[in-house]
Short mmCIF file of C-alpha atoms and ligand atoms in Angstrom, two decimals:
data_model
loop_
_atom_site.label_atom_id
_atom_site.label_comp_id
_atom_site.label_asym_id
_atom_site.label_seq_id
_atom_site.Cartn_x
_atom_site.Cartn_y
_atom_site.Cartn_z
CA MET A 1 -3.44 -7.33 -43.03
CA ALA A 2 -5.21 -10.48 -41.86
CA LEU A 3 -3.72 -13.92 -41.88
CA LEU A 4 -6.17 -16.20 -43.58
CA LEU A 5 -6.48 -19.90 -42.91
CA PRO A 6 -8.08 -22.15 -45.52
CA GLY A 7 -11.76 -21.34 -45.44
CA GLY A 8 -11.13 -17.66 -44.97
CA ILE A 9 -10.92 -17.66 -41.18
CA ALA A 10 -8.77 -14.83 -39.93
CA THR A 11 -6.48 -15.60 -36.99
CA PRO A 12 -6.22 -12.46 -34.94
CA GLY A 13 -4.08 -14.01 -32.23
CA LEU A 14 -1.44 -14.90 -34.78
CA VAL A 15 -1.43 -11.50 -36.42
CA TRP A 16 -1.07 -9.91 -33.03
CA LYS A 17 1.75 -12.23 -32.02
CA GLN A 18 3.63 -11.70 -35.24
CA ARG A 19 3.41 -7.95 -34.99
CA ARG A 20 4.59 -8.05 -31.42
CA ARG A 21 7.32 -10.48 -32.23
CA ALA A 22 8.65 -8.24 -34.97
CA SER A 23 9.07 -5.37 -32.55
CA ILE A 24 10.31 -7.50 -29.67
CA CYS A 25 12.95 -9.18 -31.86
CA LYS A 26 14.50 -5.87 -32.79
CA ALA A 27 15.22 -5.12 -29.15
CA SER A 28 16.62 -8.37 -27.82
CA ALA A 29 19.41 -10.30 -29.54
CA ALA A 30 20.94 -12.22 -26.62
CA PRO A 31 24.70 -13.06 -26.96
CA SER A 32 25.42 -16.73 -27.42
CA PRO A 33 27.84 -18.30 -24.91
CA ASP A 34 29.64 -20.19 -27.68
CA PRO A 35 33.21 -18.70 -27.93
CA ALA A 36 33.53 -19.57 -31.65
CA TRP A 37 30.40 -17.56 -32.31
CA ARG A 38 31.86 -14.66 -30.36
CA THR A 39 35.12 -14.63 -32.30
CA ASN A 40 33.22 -14.62 -35.55
CA VAL A 41 31.14 -11.70 -34.46
CA VAL A 42 34.17 -9.76 -33.28
CA SER A 43 36.09 -10.25 -36.50
CA GLU A 44 32.99 -9.52 -38.58
CA ARG A 45 32.42 -6.29 -36.72
CA ALA A 46 36.10 -5.38 -37.13
CA ALA A 47 35.92 -6.07 -40.84
CA ARG A 48 32.83 -3.90 -41.15
CA SER A 49 34.43 -0.95 -39.35
CA GLY A 50 37.77 -1.37 -41.16
CA VAL A 51 39.71 -1.79 -37.89
CA GLU A 52 42.45 -4.33 -38.03
CA ILE A 53 42.79 -6.55 -35.00
CA SER A 54 46.49 -6.99 -34.43
CA ARG A 55 46.89 -7.36 -30.65
CA SER A 56 46.07 -10.37 -28.50
CA ILE A 57 43.83 -10.14 -25.46
CA GLU A 58 46.93 -10.44 -23.24
CA GLU A 59 48.57 -7.47 -24.97
CA CYS A 60 45.41 -5.36 -24.60
CA GLU A 61 45.18 -6.20 -20.90
CA ALA A 62 48.87 -5.46 -20.35
CA ALA A 63 48.48 -2.05 -21.97
CA VAL A 64 45.67 -1.14 -19.59
CA VAL A 65 47.54 -2.46 -16.53
CA SER A 66 50.59 -0.40 -17.43
CA GLY A 67 48.52 2.77 -17.55
CA ASN A 68 47.92 3.02 -21.30
CA PRO A 69 44.20 2.54 -21.67
CA PRO A 70 42.83 2.74 -25.21
CA GLU A 71 40.99 5.87 -26.23
CA ALA A 72 37.29 6.04 -25.51
CA PRO A 73 34.83 8.82 -26.27
CA PRO A 74 35.46 11.82 -24.01
CA VAL A 75 33.41 12.18 -20.84
CA PRO A 76 30.55 14.50 -21.85
CA ALA A 77 30.21 17.84 -20.10
CA LYS A 78 27.70 18.03 -17.24
CA PRO A 79 24.37 19.40 -18.58
CA LYS A 80 23.90 23.04 -17.53
CA ALA A 81 20.96 24.12 -15.38
CA PRO A 82 19.23 27.33 -16.46
CA GLN A 83 20.63 30.57 -15.13
CA GLY A 84 19.13 31.49 -11.79
CA THR A 85 18.71 27.88 -10.65
CA PRO A 86 19.31 27.91 -6.88
CA LEU A 87 22.45 26.19 -5.63
CA VAL A 88 21.44 23.65 -3.01
CA THR A 89 23.00 20.81 -1.09
CA PRO A 90 21.44 17.57 -2.30
CA LEU A 91 18.59 16.34 -0.11
CA ARG A 92 19.61 13.30 1.95
CA LEU A 93 16.89 10.95 0.85
CA SER A 94 16.86 7.29 1.74
CA SER A 95 14.91 6.60 -1.40
CA ARG A 96 14.33 8.40 -4.67
CA PRO A 97 11.45 6.71 -6.51
CA ARG A 98 12.31 8.72 -9.64
CA ARG A 99 15.39 6.51 -10.14
CA ASN A 100 13.16 3.71 -11.44
CA ARG A 101 11.45 6.09 -13.85
CA LYS A 102 14.50 7.67 -15.38
CA SER A 103 14.45 5.99 -18.77
CA ALA A 104 11.90 4.56 -21.12
CA ALA A 105 13.51 1.11 -20.82
CA LEU A 106 13.34 1.13 -17.02
CA ARG A 107 9.76 2.40 -17.07
CA ALA A 108 8.79 -0.37 -19.48
CA ALA A 109 10.58 -2.97 -17.37
CA PHE A 110 8.75 -1.99 -14.19
CA GLN A 111 5.28 -1.42 -15.67
CA GLU A 112 2.84 -3.41 -13.53
CA THR A 113 -0.20 -3.38 -15.82
CA THR A 114 -0.32 -3.79 -19.57
CA LEU A 115 -3.15 -3.78 -22.07
CA THR A 116 -3.57 -6.19 -24.93
CA PRO A 117 -6.35 -6.43 -27.53
CA ALA A 118 -7.32 -9.78 -25.98
CA ASN A 119 -8.55 -7.82 -22.96
CA PHE A 120 -11.19 -5.98 -24.98
CA ILE A 121 -14.81 -6.79 -25.70
CA LEU A 122 -16.26 -4.65 -28.49
CA PRO A 123 -19.94 -3.66 -28.08
CA LEU A 124 -21.70 -3.45 -31.44
CA PHE A 125 -25.07 -1.89 -32.27
CA ILE A 126 -27.04 -3.68 -34.95
CA HIS A 127 -30.25 -2.87 -36.82
CA GLU A 128 -32.47 -4.24 -39.56
CA GLY A 129 -31.18 -1.70 -42.11
CA GLU A 130 -28.84 -2.55 -44.96
CA GLN A 131 -26.73 0.58 -44.48
CA ASP A 132 -24.75 1.50 -41.38
CA SER A 133 -26.18 4.60 -39.73
CA PRO A 134 -24.03 6.89 -37.59
CA ILE A 135 -24.95 7.49 -33.94
CA GLY A 136 -24.95 11.23 -33.28
CA ALA A 137 -23.94 11.09 -29.63
CA MET A 138 -21.20 8.52 -30.23
CA PRO A 139 -18.89 9.74 -33.00
CA GLY A 140 -17.25 6.79 -34.76
CA CYS A 141 -20.03 4.35 -33.75
CA PHE A 142 -22.75 3.09 -36.07
CA ARG A 143 -25.87 1.03 -36.02
CA LEU A 144 -24.52 -1.69 -38.25
CA GLY A 145 -26.54 -3.58 -40.82
CA TRP A 146 -26.67 -7.11 -39.38
CA LYS A 147 -25.85 -8.76 -42.72
CA HIS A 148 -22.91 -6.72 -43.97
CA GLY A 149 -21.73 -3.90 -41.74
CA LEU A 150 -21.61 -6.16 -38.70
CA VAL A 151 -19.59 -8.85 -40.47
CA ASP A 152 -17.12 -6.26 -41.80
CA GLU A 153 -16.67 -4.62 -38.41
CA VAL A 154 -15.97 -7.95 -36.74
CA TYR A 155 -13.43 -8.75 -39.45
CA LYS A 156 -11.61 -5.48 -38.71
CA ALA A 157 -11.65 -6.14 -34.96
CA ARG A 158 -10.24 -9.67 -35.33
CA ASP A 159 -7.53 -8.35 -37.61
CA VAL A 160 -6.06 -6.48 -34.64
CA GLY A 161 -6.66 -9.17 -32.03
CA VAL A 162 -10.12 -8.26 -30.69
CA ASN A 163 -12.02 -11.52 -30.86
CA SER A 164 -14.89 -10.79 -28.46
CA VAL A 165 -18.01 -8.79 -29.22
CA VAL A 166 -21.28 -8.04 -27.46
CA LEU A 167 -24.41 -7.35 -29.51
CA PHE A 168 -27.04 -4.67 -28.86
CA PRO A 169 -30.08 -4.60 -31.17
CA LYS A 170 -32.11 -1.57 -32.25
CA ILE A 171 -35.62 -2.98 -32.50
CA PRO A 172 -38.33 -1.35 -34.65
CA ASP A 173 -41.01 0.33 -32.50
CA ALA A 174 -43.70 -1.85 -34.05
CA LEU A 175 -42.10 -4.95 -32.51
CA LYS A 176 -41.85 -3.49 -29.01
CA SER A 177 -44.43 -4.47 -26.42
CA ALA A 178 -45.15 -4.17 -22.71
CA THR A 179 -43.84 -7.70 -22.10
CA GLY A 180 -40.94 -7.51 -24.59
CA ASP A 181 -41.77 -10.85 -26.24
CA GLU A 182 -39.67 -10.07 -29.32
CA ALA A 183 -36.68 -10.70 -27.02
CA TYR A 184 -37.13 -14.47 -27.44
CA ASN A 185 -38.15 -14.61 -31.08
CA PRO A 186 -35.86 -17.35 -32.45
CA ASN A 187 -35.70 -15.46 -35.76
CA GLY A 188 -35.24 -12.05 -34.17
CA LEU A 189 -32.42 -9.68 -35.04
CA VAL A 190 -29.94 -11.00 -32.46
CA PRO A 191 -30.35 -14.73 -33.27
CA ARG A 192 -30.00 -13.93 -37.00
CA ALA A 193 -26.87 -11.87 -36.40
CA ILE A 194 -25.37 -14.65 -34.26
CA ARG A 195 -25.96 -17.19 -37.02
CA ILE A 196 -24.21 -15.01 -39.59
CA LEU A 197 -21.24 -14.36 -37.31
CA LYS A 198 -20.84 -17.99 -36.20
CA ASP A 199 -20.92 -19.14 -39.82
CA LYS A 200 -18.19 -16.69 -40.80
CA TYR A 201 -16.06 -16.78 -37.68
CA PRO A 202 -16.62 -19.98 -35.69
CA ASP A 203 -14.07 -19.05 -33.03
CA LEU A 204 -15.43 -15.56 -32.40
CA VAL A 205 -16.59 -15.12 -28.79
CA ILE A 206 -20.11 -13.71 -28.85
CA TYR A 207 -21.60 -12.10 -25.76
CA THR A 208 -25.28 -11.17 -25.74
CA ASP A 209 -27.17 -8.69 -23.62
CA VAL A 210 -30.06 -10.13 -21.61
CA ALA A 211 -32.59 -7.43 -20.70
CA LEU A 212 -35.95 -6.30 -22.01
CA ASP A 213 -35.27 -2.61 -22.65
CA PRO A 214 -34.60 -2.75 -26.42
CA TYR A 215 -37.86 -4.72 -26.77
CA SER A 216 -39.98 -2.89 -24.19
CA SER A 217 -42.49 -0.27 -25.27
CA ASP A 218 -41.78 1.35 -21.88
CA GLY A 219 -37.99 1.41 -22.36
CA HIS A 220 -37.49 -0.40 -19.06
CA ASP A 221 -35.42 -3.52 -18.44
CA GLY A 222 -38.44 -5.32 -17.03
CA ILE A 223 -42.21 -5.58 -17.27
CA VAL A 224 -43.90 -2.44 -15.90
CA ARG A 225 -47.05 -2.77 -13.78
CA GLU A 226 -49.87 -0.23 -14.08
CA ASP A 227 -48.59 1.67 -11.06
CA GLY A 228 -45.06 1.92 -12.49
CA VAL A 229 -43.52 -0.92 -10.47
CA ILE A 230 -40.99 -3.04 -12.40
CA MET A 231 -42.09 -6.65 -11.82
CA ASN A 232 -39.14 -8.81 -10.77
CA ASP A 233 -40.06 -12.48 -11.02
CA GLU A 234 -42.23 -12.11 -14.12
CA THR A 235 -39.34 -10.30 -15.82
CA VAL A 236 -36.91 -13.07 -14.82
CA HIS A 237 -39.25 -15.55 -16.53
CA GLN A 238 -38.93 -13.56 -19.79
CA LEU A 239 -35.16 -13.19 -19.41
CA CYS A 240 -34.73 -16.97 -19.16
CA LYS A 241 -36.61 -17.39 -22.45
CA GLN A 242 -34.49 -14.63 -23.99
CA ALA A 243 -31.21 -16.23 -22.90
CA VAL A 244 -32.22 -19.66 -24.19
CA ALA A 245 -33.27 -18.10 -27.54
CA GLN A 246 -29.84 -16.44 -27.83
CA VAL A 247 -27.93 -19.68 -27.36
CA SER A 248 -30.22 -22.13 -29.15
CA CYS A 249 -30.23 -20.18 -32.42
CA TYR A 250 -27.17 -21.92 -33.82
CA GLN A 251 -27.72 -25.59 -34.38
CA ALA A 252 -24.18 -26.95 -34.50
CA GLU A 253 -23.38 -25.67 -31.04
CA ALA A 254 -24.49 -22.85 -28.81
CA GLY A 255 -25.11 -19.50 -30.49
CA ALA A 256 -23.98 -17.00 -27.89
CA ASP A 257 -20.93 -18.11 -25.93
CA VAL A 258 -21.68 -15.86 -22.99
CA VAL A 259 -25.03 -14.37 -22.00
CA SER A 260 -24.87 -11.18 -19.96
CA PRO A 261 -27.91 -10.14 -17.94
CA SER A 262 -27.79 -6.35 -17.64
CA ASP A 263 -31.26 -5.93 -16.15
CA MET A 264 -30.43 -6.03 -12.39
CA MET A 265 -33.51 -8.08 -11.45
CA ASP A 266 -33.01 -10.19 -8.30
CA GLY A 267 -32.37 -13.89 -8.83
CA ARG A 268 -31.90 -13.71 -12.58
CA VAL A 269 -28.44 -15.29 -12.69
CA GLY A 270 -29.58 -18.45 -10.93
CA ALA A 271 -32.77 -18.68 -12.97
CA ILE A 272 -30.89 -18.23 -16.26
CA ARG A 273 -28.30 -20.83 -15.18
CA THR A 274 -31.07 -23.33 -14.52
CA ALA A 275 -32.85 -22.53 -17.80
CA LEU A 276 -29.63 -22.94 -19.81
CA ASP A 277 -28.71 -26.19 -18.06
CA GLU A 278 -32.20 -27.63 -18.55
CA ALA A 279 -31.95 -26.82 -22.25
CA GLY A 280 -28.58 -28.62 -22.38
CA TYR A 281 -26.35 -25.53 -22.56
CA HIS A 282 -24.04 -26.36 -19.67
CA ASP A 283 -21.07 -24.76 -21.42
CA VAL A 284 -22.61 -21.35 -22.00
CA SER A 285 -21.21 -18.81 -19.55
CA ILE A 286 -22.95 -16.02 -17.69
CA MET A 287 -21.34 -12.62 -17.33
CA ALA A 288 -23.43 -10.94 -14.65
CA TYR A 289 -23.80 -7.18 -14.54
CA THR A 290 -23.11 -7.41 -10.82
CA ALA A 291 -22.65 -3.79 -9.79
CA LYS A 292 -24.57 -1.83 -12.40
CA TYR A 293 -25.31 1.68 -11.23
CA ALA A 294 -28.21 3.98 -12.18
CA SER A 295 -25.92 6.25 -14.15
CA ALA A 296 -26.22 9.37 -16.28
CA PHE A 297 -23.40 8.00 -18.41
CA TYR A 298 -25.75 5.66 -20.31
CA GLY A 299 -27.33 8.60 -22.15
CA PRO A 300 -25.68 8.15 -25.57
CA PHE A 301 -26.41 4.38 -25.56
CA ARG A 302 -30.09 5.01 -25.06
CA GLU A 303 -30.04 7.38 -28.03
CA ALA A 304 -28.31 4.69 -30.10
CA LEU A 305 -31.03 2.13 -29.37
CA ASP A 306 -33.87 4.61 -28.95
CA SER A 307 -34.45 2.91 -25.59
CA ASN A 308 -34.95 5.79 -23.17
CA PRO A 309 -37.43 4.88 -20.43
CA ARG A 310 -40.82 6.32 -21.39
CA PHE A 311 -41.26 7.49 -17.79
CA GLY A 312 -39.25 7.58 -14.58
CA ASP A 313 -35.77 6.22 -14.14
CA LYS A 314 -34.10 2.88 -13.43
CA LYS A 315 -33.36 3.51 -9.75
CA THR A 316 -35.56 0.71 -8.39
CA TYR A 317 -33.35 -1.89 -10.03
CA GLN A 318 -29.96 -0.31 -10.85
CA MET A 319 -27.71 0.58 -7.90
CA ASN A 320 -27.40 3.93 -6.15
CA PRO A 321 -24.13 5.64 -7.21
CA GLY A 322 -23.52 6.52 -3.56
CA ASN A 323 -23.27 2.88 -2.53
CA TYR A 324 -20.19 0.73 -2.17
CA ARG A 325 -20.95 -1.95 0.45
CA GLU A 326 -24.14 -2.83 -1.40
CA ALA A 327 -22.00 -4.14 -4.26
CA LEU A 328 -20.93 -6.95 -1.92
CA LEU A 329 -24.52 -8.17 -1.68
CA GLU A 330 -24.69 -8.38 -5.45
CA VAL A 331 -21.31 -10.16 -5.59
CA HIS A 332 -22.43 -12.81 -3.15
CA ALA A 333 -25.75 -13.31 -4.92
CA ASP A 334 -24.21 -13.61 -8.40
CA GLU A 335 -21.41 -15.90 -7.21
CA SER A 336 -23.74 -18.23 -5.39
CA GLU A 337 -26.16 -18.29 -8.33
CA GLY A 338 -23.41 -19.45 -10.68
CA ALA A 339 -22.06 -16.37 -12.50
CA ASP A 340 -18.80 -16.97 -14.40
CA ILE A 341 -17.72 -13.33 -14.75
CA LEU A 342 -18.69 -10.33 -12.60
CA MET A 343 -19.09 -6.86 -14.09
CA VAL A 344 -18.88 -3.30 -12.81
CA LYS A 345 -20.58 -0.59 -14.84
CA PRO A 346 -19.78 2.23 -15.58
CA ALA A 347 -16.01 1.86 -15.25
CA MET A 348 -14.04 5.06 -14.68
CA PRO A 349 -16.26 6.71 -12.08
CA TYR A 350 -16.43 3.36 -10.23
CA LEU A 351 -12.79 2.25 -10.04
CA ASP A 352 -13.13 1.68 -6.28
CA VAL A 353 -15.93 -0.79 -6.92
CA ILE A 354 -13.83 -2.62 -9.52
CA ARG A 355 -11.09 -2.94 -6.89
CA LEU A 356 -13.64 -4.15 -4.33
CA LEU A 357 -14.82 -6.93 -6.63
CA ARG A 358 -11.26 -7.86 -7.56
CA ASP A 359 -10.32 -8.24 -3.88
CA THR A 360 -13.54 -10.01 -2.90
CA SER A 361 -14.00 -12.55 -5.65
CA ALA A 362 -11.78 -15.06 -7.40
CA LEU A 363 -13.94 -14.82 -10.54
CA PRO A 364 -12.78 -12.82 -13.58
CA ILE A 365 -13.87 -9.19 -13.38
CA SER A 366 -15.10 -7.16 -16.33
CA ALA A 367 -15.69 -3.43 -16.47
CA TYR A 368 -17.87 -1.55 -18.94
CA GLN A 369 -16.50 1.76 -20.20
CA VAL A 370 -19.95 2.98 -21.11
CA SER A 371 -21.24 5.23 -23.87
CA GLY A 372 -20.98 8.45 -21.86
CA GLU A 373 -17.38 7.75 -20.92
CA TYR A 374 -16.58 7.15 -24.59
CA SER A 375 -18.45 10.24 -25.79
CA MET A 376 -16.76 12.52 -23.22
CA ILE A 377 -13.32 11.66 -24.56
CA LYS A 378 -14.50 11.94 -28.17
CA ALA A 379 -16.08 15.34 -27.56
CA ALA A 380 -13.06 16.74 -25.74
CA ALA A 381 -10.71 15.39 -28.41
CA SER A 382 -12.75 16.88 -31.25
CA GLN A 383 -12.43 20.28 -29.56
CA GLY A 384 -8.67 19.87 -29.24
CA MET A 385 -8.94 19.71 -25.45
CA LEU A 386 -7.52 16.20 -25.09
CA ASP A 387 -5.17 13.94 -27.01
CA GLU A 388 -7.60 11.17 -27.94
CA LYS A 389 -5.09 8.34 -28.24
CA LYS A 390 -3.39 9.11 -24.94
CA ALA A 391 -6.67 9.65 -23.09
CA VAL A 392 -8.28 6.46 -24.39
CA LEU A 393 -5.27 4.25 -23.66
CA GLU A 394 -4.78 5.79 -20.22
CA SER A 395 -8.43 5.32 -19.28
CA LEU A 396 -8.31 1.65 -20.33
CA LEU A 397 -5.00 1.01 -18.57
CA CYS A 398 -6.36 2.51 -15.36
CA ILE A 399 -9.54 0.43 -15.51
CA LYS A 400 -7.35 -2.64 -15.82
CA ARG A 401 -5.06 -1.48 -13.01
CA ALA A 402 -8.09 -1.10 -10.76
CA GLY A 403 -8.70 -4.83 -11.20
CA ALA A 404 -10.60 -5.51 -14.41
CA ASP A 405 -9.49 -8.49 -16.46
CA VAL A 406 -11.54 -7.52 -19.50
CA ILE A 407 -13.02 -4.21 -20.59
CA LEU A 408 -16.09 -3.60 -22.69
CA THR A 409 -15.31 -0.46 -24.64
CA TYR A 410 -16.53 1.22 -27.81
CA ALA A 411 -12.90 2.21 -28.38
CA ALA A 412 -11.77 -1.45 -28.57
CA LEU A 413 -11.03 -1.49 -32.29
CA GLN A 414 -9.23 1.85 -32.31
CA ALA A 415 -7.29 1.07 -29.13
CA ALA A 416 -6.22 -2.33 -30.48
CA ARG A 417 -4.96 -0.65 -33.64
CA TRP A 418 -2.92 1.75 -31.56
CA LEU A 419 -1.55 -1.12 -29.46
CA CYS A 420 -0.53 -2.85 -32.71
CA GLY A 421 1.52 0.19 -33.58
CA GLU A 422 -0.82 1.89 -36.04
CA LYS A 423 -0.94 5.69 -35.88
C1 PBG B 501 -29.64 -2.03 -20.89
C2 PBG B 501 -28.24 -1.62 -21.05
C3 PBG B 501 -27.79 -0.32 -20.95
C4 PBG B 501 -26.44 -0.33 -21.23
C5 PBG B 501 -26.09 -1.65 -21.51
N1 PBG B 501 -27.23 -2.45 -21.38
C6 PBG B 501 -28.52 0.94 -20.67
C7 PBG B 501 -29.32 1.07 -19.48
O1 PBG B 501 -29.19 0.31 -18.51
O2 PBG B 501 -30.15 1.97 -19.48
C8 PBG B 501 -25.59 0.90 -21.25
C9 PBG B 501 -24.32 0.83 -21.98
C10 PBG B 501 -23.71 2.13 -22.30
O3 PBG B 501 -24.14 3.22 -21.87
O4 PBG B 501 -22.72 2.10 -23.02
N2 PBG B 501 -29.95 -3.16 -20.25
#
């Protein structure tokens, strides 16, 4: 159920709030201090239960003082331990942390971290096709047709409070090249998709990916020299053109609200900031892939976009999974170059790095629960090895606990539905 404003704009925040309010209201009717109100309630309750109130408060108190307390339910018997349970003297503990976990209400009261759909960014794959085509390695994910499937999926996400998406295009081979020039075609797939989405949902937050790999005939994030070297500064030049194309595609305002360079070239955040500012897009944000590791967990994503590197790996630009301190260098570079949000990727195997960024920087931190993390849970759940709902929500909660403010996750729509109380 979506709330529609005139003009057909869904208001996910409202839907979310109303759903929450409905469940919160049930739990918390605070007593009013007004004595007249109290008397009414007492007599109403008495009328409902058929009990006649005949004695005054003073008479009731006197009865108790004189040793005639009214009847209350009997004290229940002590629950029995199973036969054979050893008889022990209670341990003399100065603290028993289990006391604060003993009921659902106490556990809810003391929960330090909570998830809401507003914390999620939903990555969406788009293609030129008119049909949505399933992605084998990512059950439940599709390459969405940019005209219809994409618009429908975003509608569903907003309906449960997910109002942020990031777009990943599957580019036809014939448009790929060594220098990835299709990346800044103003009528390319991503600019067209942004125009459709901004027309339908003006308040949707659109993130775009800035990197050459979907457009590169080599499947690398940058331009590849004859000897296999990924060229840094020349790639940054292309990335600036790509970022400007992604924001200038919507005339009324900026197209993309946030550009996110995922390429790991040196100096790209500062160069993109300058390019955006020079083009007049001072309000467009940059979410930097700050600590992006050369990870095996990107496998399913590369199948989805058919963007596997044609040779070699991405280790000369993405970080070594064994490194922690090195993330600090990237933090300082991205901060000083003007990043607005810092990202760690992947998420679950790198919770320590998320915590490092959280403690080092005052900027918002995002974490990317990548394709392989998603597919692992899906695969285990489909074999009956894991409870999918519990595993997904736990993984997201833990990523947030580690220090992420927002999480990019393919499970965003499903998780938001669960958080809204759907089964
Ligand atoms: C490419 C890019 C990748 C992902 C996001 N942007 C793949 C890669 O670096 O090879 C991976 C996301 C995922 O696995 O879900 N610039």
